[in-house]
Amino acid sequence: MEMDENQSKNPSFFLQFLAKFHAGYFRISMSLCGQALLWKILKQPIQNENSLRKILRLLPNSAFLVLWSLALLILVSLSLIYILRCFFHFKLVKFEFLHRVGVNYLFAPWISWLLLLQSSPFKTFPYEILMWVFLIPIVILDVKIYGQWFIKGKRFLSTVANPTSQLSVIGNLAGARTLAVMGWRETSLCMFSLGMSHYLVLFVTLYQRLAGSNSLPAILRPVFFLFFAVPSMASLAWSSITKRFDTFSKILFFVSVFLFVSLISRPMLFRKCMRKFTVAWWSYSFPLSLLALACNEYAKEVGVEAAHVCALLLALLSLFVSLFLMILTVLRTNSMIPMSSPEISSDSSGAEP
């Protein structure tokens, strides 16, 4: 009898775990995959290499391989868990898709896979096949989400826009960079145009701080770092398309630096969200990695020592933040799965179809 009771409890716990899991946990994989791409690029040789870059190249290749393998392991694990959630709790997944915050994190797994693909250490790999496998879901989400905002629909951008909406833009820009790296320049330009046209409208909407876009829970304020992640990713994507970090890439990079300084100069904005560790804290790491990548490309273009120093400092900052979050995640695993998630809470604003 006791064995039967234990067996009946295990599936119940498993199903409860799947019910609490949501796409917001892919923040972890985005951060780790961003780190893998960052340190792969930093270890590549460049012309007129300064002393700081030479020190980075002394790092063993095995360290990068361990980081990439860890990112792959975490991403595969999260993907399998979410697939099981789709199978056992499809109604919750549907509700997440209809939620104004939760739907944006459906881009996160595909962004993670694209970043991991770009940072792969293996030379012989079916890159193009995997690239299209990861890009097609982003295009499908684009058609669904973007389309409802300029045709007759039940939801309007002014009422559902929030900082997490920028993940959809990052998904398009990450896809554009991947396509450019693989040699699909025209398709890459198409993805870039789609992402930037949406970003211009979205940024203006968020900048106006309308009633719908200004109601994000305090616990999710780390996602404000996505404000400088988008122009950073855009500068990387455009430089991959044009094969050089030109004036437009520099403009986007300078915008990201301004937004970064604007956020870190207001620490009181994040006071409430820092009282308790949640998975939302992982929103700090990924944008820092993108900013460090953009700064690295800028430093290679201008060749100024100060730019190389800034790139190294940003890379180290993003690394320390990621390590700190990994340690906290291991020590406070119970805090990672709360009873209710602010991402997909059943408030009136989020539950609208």
CSV table of C-alpha atoms in Angstrom, one decimal:
chain,number,residue,atom,x,y,z
A,1,MET,CA,0.0,0.0,0.0
A,2,GLU,CA,2.8,2.4,0.9
A,3,MET,CA,4.5,1.7,-2.5
A,4,ASP,CA,1.3,2.4,-4.3
A,5,GLU,CA,0.9,5.7,-2.5
A,6,ASN,CA,4.4,6.8,-3.3
A,7,GLN,CA,3.9,5.8,-7.0
A,8,SER,CA,0.8,7.9,-7.1
A,9,LYS,CA,2.5,10.9,-5.6
A,10,ASN,CA,5.4,11.0,-8.0
A,11,PRO,CA,3.3,11.6,-11.1
A,12,SER,CA,1.4,14.3,-9.2
A,13,PHE,CA,4.7,16.1,-8.3
A,14,PHE,CA,5.9,15.8,-11.8
A,15,LEU,CA,2.7,17.3,-13.3
A,16,GLN,CA,2.8,20.1,-10.7
A,17,PHE,CA,6.4,20.9,-11.8
A,18,LEU,CA,5.4,21.0,-15.4
A,19,ALA,CA,2.4,23.2,-14.6
A,20,LYS,CA,4.7,25.8,-12.9
A,21,PHE,CA,7.3,25.7,-15.6
A,22,HIS,CA,7.0,28.3,-18.4
A,23,ALA,CA,9.0,29.7,-21.3
A,24,GLY,CA,10.5,32.4,-19.1
A,25,TYR,CA,13.1,29.9,-17.9
A,26,PHE,CA,14.7,30.0,-21.3
A,27,ARG,CA,16.3,33.2,-20.0
A,28,ILE,CA,18.9,30.9,-18.6
A,29,SER,CA,19.7,29.3,-21.9
A,30,MET,CA,19.8,32.7,-23.7
A,31,SER,CA,22.4,33.9,-21.2
A,32,LEU,CA,24.6,30.9,-21.4
A,33,CYS,CA,24.4,30.7,-25.2
A,34,GLY,CA,25.2,34.4,-25.4
A,35,GLN,CA,28.3,33.8,-23.2
A,36,ALA,CA,29.4,31.0,-25.5
A,37,LEU,CA,29.1,33.2,-28.5
A,38,LEU,CA,30.9,36.1,-26.7
A,39,TRP,CA,34.0,34.1,-25.7
A,40,LYS,CA,34.2,32.3,-29.0
A,41,ILE,CA,34.5,35.7,-30.8
A,42,LEU,CA,36.9,37.1,-28.2
A,43,LYS,CA,39.3,34.2,-28.7
A,44,GLN,CA,39.4,34.8,-32.5
A,45,PRO,CA,42.6,36.5,-33.8
A,46,ILE,CA,42.3,40.0,-35.2
A,47,GLN,CA,44.6,42.4,-37.0
A,48,ASN,CA,46.6,44.8,-34.9
A,49,GLU,CA,45.9,42.7,-31.8
A,50,ASN,CA,46.6,44.5,-28.6
A,51,SER,CA,48.0,43.0,-25.3
A,52,LEU,CA,44.5,42.5,-23.8
A,53,ARG,CA,43.4,40.3,-26.7
A,54,LYS,CA,46.6,38.3,-26.5
A,55,ILE,CA,45.8,37.6,-22.9
A,56,LEU,CA,42.3,36.3,-23.8
A,57,ARG,CA,43.8,34.0,-26.4
A,58,LEU,CA,45.8,32.3,-23.7
A,59,LEU,CA,42.7,30.8,-22.2
A,60,PRO,CA,42.5,27.1,-23.0
A,61,ASN,CA,40.1,25.9,-25.7
A,62,SER,CA,38.7,23.3,-23.3
A,63,ALA,CA,37.2,26.1,-21.2
A,64,PHE,CA,35.2,27.3,-24.1
A,65,LEU,CA,34.2,23.8,-25.0
A,66,VAL,CA,32.9,23.2,-21.4
A,67,LEU,CA,30.9,26.5,-21.6
A,68,TRP,CA,29.4,25.5,-24.9
A,69,SER,CA,28.6,22.0,-23.7
A,70,LEU,CA,27.0,23.4,-20.5
A,71,ALA,CA,24.8,25.8,-22.6
A,72,LEU,CA,23.8,22.9,-24.9
A,73,LEU,CA,22.9,20.7,-21.9
A,74,ILE,CA,20.8,23.4,-20.3
A,75,LEU,CA,19.1,24.3,-23.5
A,76,VAL,CA,18.3,20.6,-24.4
A,77,SER,CA,17.0,20.0,-20.8
A,78,LEU,CA,14.7,23.1,-20.9
A,79,SER,CA,13.4,22.2,-24.3
A,80,LEU,CA,12.6,18.7,-23.3
A,81,ILE,CA,10.8,19.9,-20.2
A,82,TYR,CA,8.8,22.4,-22.2
A,83,ILE,CA,7.8,19.7,-24.8
A,84,LEU,CA,6.5,17.6,-21.9
A,85,ARG,CA,4.6,20.7,-20.6
A,86,CYS,CA,3.0,21.0,-24.1
A,87,PHE,CA,2.0,17.4,-23.9
A,88,PHE,CA,0.6,17.3,-20.4
A,89,HIS,CA,-0.6,20.9,-19.9
A,90,PHE,CA,-1.5,22.1,-23.4
A,91,LYS,CA,-4.2,24.5,-22.0
A,92,LEU,CA,-1.5,26.3,-19.9
A,93,VAL,CA,0.7,26.6,-23.0
A,94,LYS,CA,-2.2,28.1,-24.9
A,95,PHE,CA,-2.9,30.5,-22.0
A,96,GLU,CA,0.8,31.4,-22.1
A,97,PHE,CA,0.6,32.1,-25.8
A,98,LEU,CA,-2.3,34.5,-25.2
A,99,HIS,CA,-0.6,36.3,-22.4
A,100,ARG,CA,1.0,39.7,-23.2
A,101,VAL,CA,4.2,38.8,-21.4
A,102,GLY,CA,4.4,35.0,-21.7
A,103,VAL,CA,4.0,35.0,-25.5
A,104,ASN,CA,7.2,37.0,-25.9
A,105,TYR,CA,9.3,34.3,-24.2
A,106,LEU,CA,8.2,31.8,-26.8
A,107,PHE,CA,10.9,33.4,-28.9
A,108,ALA,CA,13.6,32.7,-26.3
A,109,PRO,CA,14.2,29.0,-27.1
A,110,TRP,CA,14.7,29.8,-30.8
A,111,ILE,CA,17.0,32.7,-30.0
A,112,SER,CA,19.0,30.4,-27.7
A,113,TRP,CA,19.4,27.7,-30.5
A,114,LEU,CA,20.5,30.3,-33.0
A,115,LEU,CA,23.1,31.7,-30.7
A,116,LEU,CA,24.3,28.2,-29.8
A,117,LEU,CA,24.5,27.4,-33.5
A,118,GLN,CA,26.6,30.5,-34.2
A,119,SER,CA,29.0,29.6,-31.4
A,120,SER,CA,29.4,26.0,-32.3
A,121,PRO,CA,33.0,24.8,-32.1
A,122,PHE,CA,32.5,22.0,-34.7
A,123,LYS,CA,33.4,22.6,-38.3
A,124,THR,CA,31.5,19.7,-39.9
A,125,PHE,CA,27.8,20.2,-38.9
A,126,PRO,CA,24.5,20.5,-40.8
A,127,TYR,CA,24.4,24.2,-39.9
A,128,GLU,CA,22.0,25.4,-42.7
A,129,ILE,CA,19.4,22.7,-42.0
A,130,LEU,CA,19.4,23.5,-38.3
A,131,MET,CA,19.3,27.2,-39.1
A,132,TRP,CA,16.0,26.9,-41.0
A,133,VAL,CA,14.6,24.6,-38.3
A,134,PHE,CA,15.2,27.3,-35.7
A,135,LEU,CA,14.1,30.2,-38.0
A,136,ILE,CA,10.8,28.9,-39.2
A,137,PRO,CA,9.1,29.1,-35.7
A,138,ILE,CA,10.3,32.7,-35.4
A,139,VAL,CA,8.6,33.6,-38.7
A,140,ILE,CA,5.4,31.8,-37.7
A,141,LEU,CA,5.3,33.8,-34.4
A,142,ASP,CA,6.0,37.0,-36.4
A,143,VAL,CA,3.0,36.4,-38.6
A,144,LYS,CA,0.8,35.7,-35.7
A,145,ILE,CA,1.9,38.5,-33.3
A,146,TYR,CA,2.8,41.2,-35.8
A,147,GLY,CA,-0.2,40.6,-38.0
A,148,GLN,CA,-2.7,41.2,-35.2
A,149,TRP,CA,-1.4,44.7,-34.6
A,150,PHE,CA,-2.0,46.2,-38.1
A,151,ILE,CA,-5.1,44.4,-39.1
A,152,LYS,CA,-8.4,43.9,-37.3
A,153,GLY,CA,-7.8,42.0,-34.1
A,154,LYS,CA,-8.8,41.8,-30.5
A,155,ARG,CA,-5.5,43.1,-29.1
A,156,PHE,CA,-3.7,46.4,-29.8
A,157,LEU,CA,0.0,47.1,-29.5
A,158,SER,CA,-0.7,50.1,-27.1
A,159,THR,CA,-2.4,47.8,-24.6
A,160,VAL,CA,-0.1,44.7,-24.7
A,161,ALA,CA,3.3,46.2,-25.4
A,162,ASN,CA,5.8,45.8,-22.6
A,163,PRO,CA,9.7,45.5,-22.4
A,164,THR,CA,9.5,41.8,-23.0
A,165,SER,CA,8.0,42.5,-26.4
A,166,GLN,CA,11.5,43.3,-27.6
A,167,LEU,CA,12.3,39.6,-27.5
A,168,SER,CA,10.4,39.3,-30.8
A,169,VAL,CA,12.7,41.9,-32.3
A,170,ILE,CA,15.8,40.1,-30.9
A,171,GLY,CA,14.5,36.9,-32.5
A,172,ASN,CA,14.4,38.5,-35.9
A,173,LEU,CA,17.8,40.1,-35.5
A,174,ALA,CA,19.4,36.9,-34.2
A,175,GLY,CA,18.0,35.2,-37.3
A,176,ALA,CA,19.3,37.9,-39.5
A,177,ARG,CA,22.8,37.5,-38.1
A,178,THR,CA,22.7,33.7,-38.5
A,179,LEU,CA,21.6,34.0,-42.1
A,180,ALA,CA,24.3,36.5,-42.8
A,181,VAL,CA,27.0,34.3,-41.3
A,182,MET,CA,25.7,31.4,-43.4
A,183,GLY,CA,25.8,33.5,-46.6
A,184,TRP,CA,22.1,34.1,-47.1
A,185,ARG,CA,22.5,37.9,-47.4
A,186,GLU,CA,19.2,38.8,-49.1
A,187,THR,CA,17.1,36.6,-46.7
A,188,SER,CA,19.2,38.1,-43.8
A,189,LEU,CA,18.3,41.6,-45.0
A,190,CYS,CA,14.6,40.7,-45.1
A,191,MET,CA,14.7,39.4,-41.5
A,192,PHE,CA,16.6,42.5,-40.4
A,193,SER,CA,14.1,44.8,-42.1
A,194,LEU,CA,11.2,43.0,-40.5
A,195,GLY,CA,12.8,43.3,-37.0
A,196,MET,CA,13.8,46.9,-37.2
A,197,SER,CA,10.4,48.1,-38.6
A,198,HIS,CA,8.7,46.5,-35.7
A,199,TYR,CA,11.3,47.8,-33.3
A,200,LEU,CA,10.7,51.4,-34.4
A,201,VAL,CA,7.0,51.2,-33.6
A,202,LEU,CA,7.5,49.2,-30.4
A,203,PHE,CA,10.2,51.6,-29.1
A,204,VAL,CA,8.0,54.6,-29.6
A,205,THR,CA,5.1,52.8,-27.9
A,206,LEU,CA,7.2,51.9,-24.9
A,207,TYR,CA,8.8,55.4,-24.8
A,208,GLN,CA,5.3,57.0,-24.5
A,209,ARG,CA,4.6,54.8,-21.4
A,210,LEU,CA,1.0,54.2,-22.2
A,211,ALA,CA,-1.3,52.6,-19.6
A,212,GLY,CA,-1.0,49.1,-21.1
A,213,SER,CA,2.8,49.2,-21.5
A,214,ASN,CA,3.5,50.6,-18.1
A,215,SER,CA,1.9,47.9,-16.0
A,216,LEU,CA,4.8,45.4,-15.7
A,217,PRO,CA,5.1,43.8,-12.2
A,218,ALA,CA,8.0,45.1,-10.2
A,219,ILE,CA,9.5,41.6,-10.0
A,220,LEU,CA,10.0,41.6,-13.8
A,221,ARG,CA,11.9,44.9,-13.9
A,222,PRO,CA,15.2,43.2,-14.9
A,223,VAL,CA,13.7,42.8,-18.3
A,224,PHE,CA,14.3,46.5,-18.7
A,225,PHE,CA,17.8,45.5,-19.7
A,226,LEU,CA,16.3,44.4,-23.0
A,227,PHE,CA,16.1,48.0,-24.0
A,228,PHE,CA,19.9,48.1,-24.8
A,229,ALA,CA,19.9,44.4,-25.9
A,230,VAL,CA,18.0,45.2,-29.1
A,231,PRO,CA,20.2,47.9,-30.6
A,232,SER,CA,23.3,45.8,-29.6
A,233,MET,CA,21.9,42.8,-31.5
A,234,ALA,CA,20.9,45.1,-34.4
A,235,SER,CA,24.5,46.4,-34.7
A,236,LEU,CA,25.8,42.9,-34.7
A,237,ALA,CA,23.3,41.8,-37.3
A,238,TRP,CA,24.0,44.8,-39.6
A,239,SER,CA,27.7,44.4,-39.4
A,240,SER,CA,27.4,40.7,-40.4
A,241,ILE,CA,25.2,41.7,-43.4
A,242,THR,CA,27.6,44.5,-44.6
A,243,LYS,CA,30.8,42.6,-43.5
A,244,ARG,CA,32.0,45.6,-41.6
A,245,PHE,CA,31.1,47.7,-38.6
A,246,ASP,CA,30.0,50.7,-40.6
A,247,THR,CA,28.4,54.0,-39.5
A,248,PHE,CA,24.9,52.5,-39.1
A,249,SER,CA,26.3,49.8,-36.8
A,250,LYS,CA,28.1,52.4,-34.8
A,251,ILE,CA,24.9,54.5,-34.4
A,252,LEU,CA,23.1,51.4,-33.1
A,253,PHE,CA,26.0,50.7,-30.7
A,254,PHE,CA,26.0,54.2,-29.3
A,255,VAL,CA,22.2,54.0,-28.8
A,256,SER,CA,22.7,50.8,-26.8
A,257,VAL,CA,25.5,52.4,-24.7
A,258,PHE,CA,23.2,55.4,-23.9
A,259,LEU,CA,20.3,53.1,-22.8
A,260,PHE,CA,22.7,51.0,-20.7
A,261,VAL,CA,24.1,54.0,-18.9
A,262,SER,CA,20.5,55.4,-18.4
A,263,LEU,CA,19.5,52.1,-16.7
A,264,ILE,CA,22.5,51.6,-14.4
A,265,SER,CA,22.3,55.2,-13.3
A,266,ARG,CA,18.9,54.4,-11.8
A,267,PRO,CA,19.6,51.5,-9.3
A,268,MET,CA,16.4,52.4,-7.3
A,269,LEU,CA,14.4,51.2,-10.2
A,270,PHE,CA,15.5,47.6,-9.5
A,271,ARG,CA,15.2,47.8,-5.7
A,272,LYS,CA,12.0,45.8,-5.3
A,273,CYS,CA,12.9,43.1,-7.8
A,274,MET,CA,16.2,42.4,-6.0
A,275,ARG,CA,14.6,41.5,-2.6
A,276,LYS,CA,14.0,37.9,-3.6
A,277,PHE,CA,15.9,35.8,-6.1
A,278,THR,CA,13.8,34.7,-9.1
A,279,VAL,CA,14.4,33.5,-12.6
A,280,ALA,CA,13.8,37.1,-13.8
A,281,TRP,CA,17.3,37.9,-12.5
A,282,TRP,CA,18.7,36.0,-15.5
A,283,SER,CA,17.5,38.9,-17.6
A,284,TYR,CA,20.6,40.9,-16.6
A,285,SER,CA,23.1,38.6,-18.2
A,286,PHE,CA,22.0,38.2,-21.8
A,287,PRO,CA,21.8,41.9,-22.7
A,288,LEU,CA,25.3,42.5,-21.1
A,289,SER,CA,26.7,39.7,-23.4
A,290,LEU,CA,25.2,41.4,-26.5
A,291,LEU,CA,26.5,44.8,-25.4
A,292,ALA,CA,30.0,43.3,-24.9
A,293,LEU,CA,29.8,41.7,-28.4
A,294,ALA,CA,28.8,45.0,-30.0
A,295,CYS,CA,31.6,46.8,-28.1
A,296,ASN,CA,34.1,44.2,-29.3
A,297,GLU,CA,33.1,44.7,-32.9
A,298,TYR,CA,33.4,48.5,-32.4
A,299,ALA,CA,36.8,48.1,-30.9
A,300,LYS,CA,38.0,46.0,-33.8
A,301,GLU,CA,36.8,48.6,-36.3
A,302,VAL,CA,38.3,51.8,-34.6
A,303,GLY,CA,41.4,50.1,-33.2
A,304,VAL,CA,41.5,52.4,-30.1
A,305,GLU,CA,43.0,51.0,-26.9
A,306,ALA,CA,40.2,52.5,-24.8
A,307,ALA,CA,37.5,50.7,-26.9
A,308,HIS,CA,39.3,47.4,-26.3
A,309,VAL,CA,39.5,48.0,-22.6
A,310,CYS,CA,35.7,48.8,-22.5
A,311,ALA,CA,35.0,45.6,-24.5
A,312,LEU,CA,37.0,43.5,-22.1
A,313,LEU,CA,35.4,45.1,-19.0
A,314,LEU,CA,31.9,44.5,-20.4
A,315,ALA,CA,32.8,40.9,-21.2
A,316,LEU,CA,34.2,40.3,-17.7
A,317,LEU,CA,31.1,42.0,-16.2
A,318,SER,CA,28.8,39.7,-18.2
A,319,LEU,CA,30.8,36.7,-17.2
A,320,PHE,CA,30.8,37.6,-13.5
A,321,VAL,CA,27.0,38.2,-13.6
A,322,SER,CA,26.5,34.9,-15.3
A,323,LEU,CA,28.6,33.0,-12.8
A,324,PHE,CA,26.9,34.8,-9.9
A,325,LEU,CA,23.5,33.8,-11.3
A,326,MET,CA,24.6,30.2,-11.8
A,327,ILE,CA,25.7,29.9,-8.2
A,328,LEU,CA,22.5,31.5,-6.9
A,329,THR,CA,20.5,29.1,-9.1
A,330,VAL,CA,22.2,26.1,-7.6
A,331,LEU,CA,21.9,27.3,-4.0
A,332,ARG,CA,18.3,28.5,-4.3
A,333,THR,CA,16.8,26.0,-6.7
A,334,ASN,CA,13.5,26.1,-4.7
A,335,SER,CA,13.1,29.8,-5.5
A,336,MET,CA,13.2,29.1,-9.2
A,337,ILE,CA,9.8,27.4,-9.3
A,338,PRO,CA,7.3,29.6,-7.4
A,339,MET,CA,3.7,28.7,-6.8
A,340,SER,CA,2.6,31.3,-9.3
A,341,SER,CA,4.5,33.1,-12.1
A,342,PRO,CA,4.2,36.8,-12.8
A,343,GLU,CA,4.9,35.9,-16.4
A,344,ILE,CA,1.6,34.1,-16.9
A,345,SER,CA,-0.5,35.3,-14.0
A,346,SER,CA,-4.2,35.4,-14.5
A,347,ASP,CA,-4.7,39.1,-14.3
A,348,SER,CA,-7.2,40.7,-16.6
A,349,SER,CA,-4.6,42.4,-18.7
A,350,GLY,CA,-2.8,39.1,-19.5
A,351,ALA,CA,-5.7,36.8,-19.9
A,352,GLU,CA,-7.4,38.6,-22.7
A,353,PRO,CA,-7.6,36.5,-25.9
